[in-house]
One Martini backbone bead per residue (centre of mass of N, CA, C, O) as a GRO file, in nm:
protein
  188
    1SER     BB    1  14.201   6.287  10.997
    2VAL     BB    2  13.937   6.550  11.018
    3GLY     BB    3  13.770   6.781  10.800
    4ILE     BB    4  13.512   7.047  10.812
    5TYR     BB    5  13.338   7.226  10.526
    6GLY     BB    6  13.033   7.232  10.502
    7ASP     BB    7  13.005   6.986  10.228
    8ARG     BB    8  13.298   6.911  10.337
    9ALA     BB    9  13.554   6.644  10.363
   10ILE     BB   10  13.870   6.558  10.518
   11VAL     BB   11  14.077   6.269  10.491
   12GLY     BB   12  14.323   6.115  10.662
   13ALA     BB   13  14.614   5.888  10.538
   14PRO     BB   14  14.918   5.820  10.670
   15SER     BB   15  14.957   5.505  10.570
   16ASN     BB   16  14.918   5.594  10.255
   17ASP     BB   17  15.220   5.521  10.045
   18ASP     BB   18  15.189   5.553   9.718
   19LYS     BB   19  15.434   5.803   9.712
   20GLY     BB   20  15.589   5.707   9.954
   21ASP     BB   21  15.749   5.735  10.218
   22GLY     BB   22  15.544   5.940  10.413
   23SER     BB   23  15.309   6.068  10.253
   24GLY     BB   24  15.030   5.995  10.226
   25SER     BB   25  14.669   6.083  10.245
   26ALA     BB   26  14.386   6.258  10.085
   27TYR     BB   27  14.015   6.288  10.118
   28VAL     BB   28  13.752   6.427   9.941
   29PHE     BB   29  13.414   6.503  10.047
   30THR     BB   30  13.092   6.553   9.893
   31SER     BB   31  12.787   6.668   9.945
   32LEU     BB   32  12.483   6.597   9.799
   33PRO     BB   33  12.200   6.714   9.675
   34THR     BB   34  11.867   6.659   9.723
   35VAL     BB   35  11.614   6.548   9.478
   36SER     BB   36  11.267   6.602   9.440
   37MET     BB   37  11.027   6.426   9.232
   38ARG     BB   38  10.710   6.468   9.045
   39PHE     BB   39  10.530   6.270   8.807
   40THR     BB   40  10.264   6.281   8.583
   41PHE     BB   41  10.160   6.118   8.299
   42LEU     BB   42  10.321   5.885   8.229
   43GLU     BB   43  10.461   5.671   7.956
   44MET     BB   44  10.425   5.326   7.848
   45ASP     BB   45  10.505   5.082   7.617
   46LEU     BB   46  10.350   4.746   7.555
   47PHE     BB   47  10.452   4.475   7.361
   48GLY     BB   48  10.208   4.207   7.375
   49LEU     BB   49   9.979   4.331   7.535
   50ILE     BB   50   9.650   4.382   7.646
   51SER     BB   51   9.642   4.347   7.979
   52ILE     BB   52   9.631   4.460   8.318
   53GLY     BB   53   9.609   4.402   8.651
   54ILE     BB   54   9.634   4.522   8.951
   55SER     BB   55   9.876   4.319   9.036
   56ASP     BB   56  10.032   4.379   8.767
   57GLN     BB   57  10.070   4.685   8.826
   58GLU     BB   58  10.233   4.634   9.085
   59TYR     BB   59  10.460   4.490   8.953
   60TYR     BB   60  10.550   4.682   8.750
   61ALA     BB   61  10.618   4.911   8.946
   62GLU     BB   62  10.832   4.765   9.122
   63GLU     BB   63  11.020   4.674   8.866
   64THR     BB   64  11.075   4.953   8.761
   65ALA     BB   65  11.192   5.079   9.002
   66SER     BB   66  11.417   4.879   9.046
   67TYR     BB   67  11.560   4.935   8.780
   68ILE     BB   68  11.625   5.240   8.825
   69ASN     BB   69  11.769   5.205   9.075
   70SER     BB   70  11.988   5.026   8.971
   71PHE     BB   71  12.095   5.188   8.741
   72TYR     BB   72  12.189   5.433   8.943
   73ASN     BB   73  12.343   5.222   9.171
   74ASP     BB   74  12.553   5.119   8.939
   75ASP     BB   75  12.878   5.160   8.890
   76THR     BB   76  12.911   5.034   8.613
   77THR     BB   77  12.691   5.183   8.458
   78LEU     BB   78  12.777   5.468   8.515
   79GLN     BB   79  13.050   5.451   8.391
   80GLN     BB   80  12.967   5.354   8.097
   81THR     BB   81  12.774   5.635   8.078
   82GLY     BB   82  12.871   5.888   8.247
   83LEU     BB   83  12.696   5.934   8.539
   84GLN     BB   84  12.853   5.930   8.816
   85LEU     BB   85  12.841   6.265   8.851
   86ILE     BB   86  12.517   6.318   8.827
   87VAL     BB   87  12.383   6.042   8.963
   88SER     BB   88  12.257   5.933   9.291
   89ASN     BB   89  12.075   5.781   9.511
   90VAL     BB   90  11.824   5.630   9.406
   91MET     BB   91  11.455   5.673   9.456
   92THR     BB   92  11.165   5.485   9.350
   93LEU     BB   93  10.830   5.547   9.262
   94ILE     BB   94  10.521   5.370   9.143
   95GLN     BB   95  10.197   5.453   8.984
   96VAL     BB   96   9.932   5.320   8.841
   97THR     BB   97   9.646   5.492   8.669
   98ASP     BB   98   9.649   5.368   8.366
   99GLN     BB   99   9.505   5.209   8.053
  100THR     BB  100   9.561   5.142   7.704
  101LEU     BB  101   9.437   4.971   7.480
  102PRO     BB  102   9.448   4.782   7.211
  103PHE     BB  103   9.331   4.777   6.869
  104GLY     BB  104   9.521   4.567   6.756
  105SER     BB  105   9.764   4.387   6.717
  106THR     BB  106   9.982   4.172   6.962
  107SER     BB  107  10.129   3.895   6.779
  108ARG     BB  108  10.393   3.995   6.668
  109VAL     BB  109  10.740   4.009   6.616
  110ASP     BB  110  10.709   4.306   6.529
  111CYS     BB  111  10.684   4.587   6.695
  112SER     BB  112  10.609   4.807   6.467
  113VAL     BB  113  10.307   4.623   6.423
  114ILE     BB  114  10.223   4.682   6.722
  115ASP     BB  115   9.976   4.721   6.946
  116PRO     BB  116   9.993   4.887   7.237
  117LEU     BB  117  10.023   4.903   7.570
  118THR     BB  118   9.926   5.184   7.780
  119LEU     BB  119  10.089   5.323   8.047
  120THR     BB  120   9.999   5.505   8.336
  121PHE     BB  121  10.207   5.719   8.553
  122THR     BB  122  10.346   5.769   8.872
  123LEU     BB  123  10.676   5.955   8.962
  124GLU     BB  124  10.889   5.911   9.227
  125MET     BB  125  11.208   6.098   9.296
  126LYS     BB  126  11.524   6.049   9.456
  127TYR     BB  127  11.840   6.252   9.431
  128ALA     BB  128  12.166   6.295   9.363
  129THR     BB  129  12.352   6.607   9.274
  130GLY     BB  130  12.616   6.810   9.112
  131VAL     BB  131  12.405   6.920   8.916
  132SER     BB  132  12.210   7.202   8.845
  133ASP     BB  133  12.109   7.126   8.519
  134VAL     BB  134  11.947   6.876   8.543
  135ASN     BB  135  11.740   6.668   8.371
  136PHE     BB  136  11.458   6.480   8.460
  137GLY     BB  137  11.376   6.351   8.192
  138ASP     BB  138  11.645   6.218   8.148
  139ILE     BB  139  11.655   6.041   8.399
  140ILE     BB  140  11.387   5.873   8.338
  141THR     BB  141  11.458   5.781   8.032
  142TYR     BB  142  11.755   5.657   8.001
  143PRO     BB  143  11.705   5.346   8.077
  144PHE     BB  144  11.521   5.341   7.789
  145SER     BB  145  11.700   5.449   7.533
  146THR     BB  146  11.776   5.146   7.462
  147GLU     BB  147  11.750   4.832   7.352
  148GLN     BB  148  11.932   4.716   7.578
  149PHE     BB  149  11.785   4.853   7.818
  150GLN     BB  150  11.521   4.721   7.755
  151GLN     BB  151  11.591   4.425   7.766
  152ARG     BB  152  11.689   4.414   8.052
  153TYR     BB  153  11.422   4.494   8.178
  154ILE     BB  154  11.267   4.253   8.081
  155ASP     BB  155  11.453   4.010   8.163
  156ASP     BB  156  11.576   4.116   8.468
  157TYR     BB  157  11.259   4.183   8.568
  158ILE     BB  158  10.988   4.132   8.453
  159LYS     BB  159  11.044   3.808   8.373
  160ALA     BB  160  11.224   3.703   8.619
  161ASN     BB  161  10.968   3.760   8.847
  162ASP     BB  162  10.727   3.608   8.669
  163ILE     BB  163  10.564   3.347   8.816
  164PHE     BB  164  10.269   3.365   8.638
  165GLY     BB  165  10.321   3.479   8.322
  166GLU     BB  166  10.192   3.776   8.253
  167PHE     BB  167  10.472   3.868   8.067
  168GLU     BB  168  10.548   3.667   7.839
  169SER     BB  169  10.443   3.851   7.571
  170LEU     BB  170  10.650   4.042   7.599
  171GLN     BB  171  10.869   4.222   7.370
  172CYS     BB  172  10.835   4.543   7.415
  173VAL     BB  173  10.960   4.880   7.485
  174SER     BB  174  10.937   5.203   7.576
  175GLU     BB  175  10.992   5.475   7.651
  176ILE     BB  176  10.952   5.724   7.872
  177ARG     BB  177  10.688   5.958   7.873
  178LEU     BB  178  10.616   6.273   7.879
  179PRO     BB  179  10.404   6.495   7.874
  180GLY     BB  180  10.360   6.544   7.523
  181TRP     BB  181  10.489   6.311   7.422
  182THR     BB  182  10.614   6.119   7.167
  183LEU     BB  183  10.710   5.858   6.994
  184PRO     BB  184  11.003   5.783   6.910
  185SER     BB  185  11.148   5.683   6.598
  186HIS     BB  186  11.381   5.476   6.726
  187LEU     BB  187  11.144   5.298   6.807
  188PRO     BB  188  10.926   5.034   6.779
   0.00000   0.00000   0.00000
């Protein structure tokens, strides 16, 4: 049996007797509101690259959006990070709008001494959330907030699908920065 009230549904499972014969079960589902956000002038530093052409900008946008979508739609990642109750059903679109070329060296091993290529882009995101005070800035920056997350992004998305090797020299990336943010000191 099913009962619906507002944004909640209760589904009865009379044959699910995990608490003894004839106990049955009931499951409550709540519909989460969908939020749509659009941010312009976001930035990310790519260490080891000099510049990227139009087709590579499109590739970067597709792979970055795919990574963010995957990050928030993967149950294992959400459980490990404690985000499973905060954000779900994420859909992201990205469009690169500008790039700032590096002035200095781009070919050292240590990213802290490399001058980065900085991409500026627009990000549109739709997601469901059950938390009224969730910070959009936190949602878009979190998938890049640790070196482990950044390396996963580079290896499993940017480099894994780069059939022409345009991103082969990419060594590190920064967090996504919102307009007015500076590079956090804990990044390369």
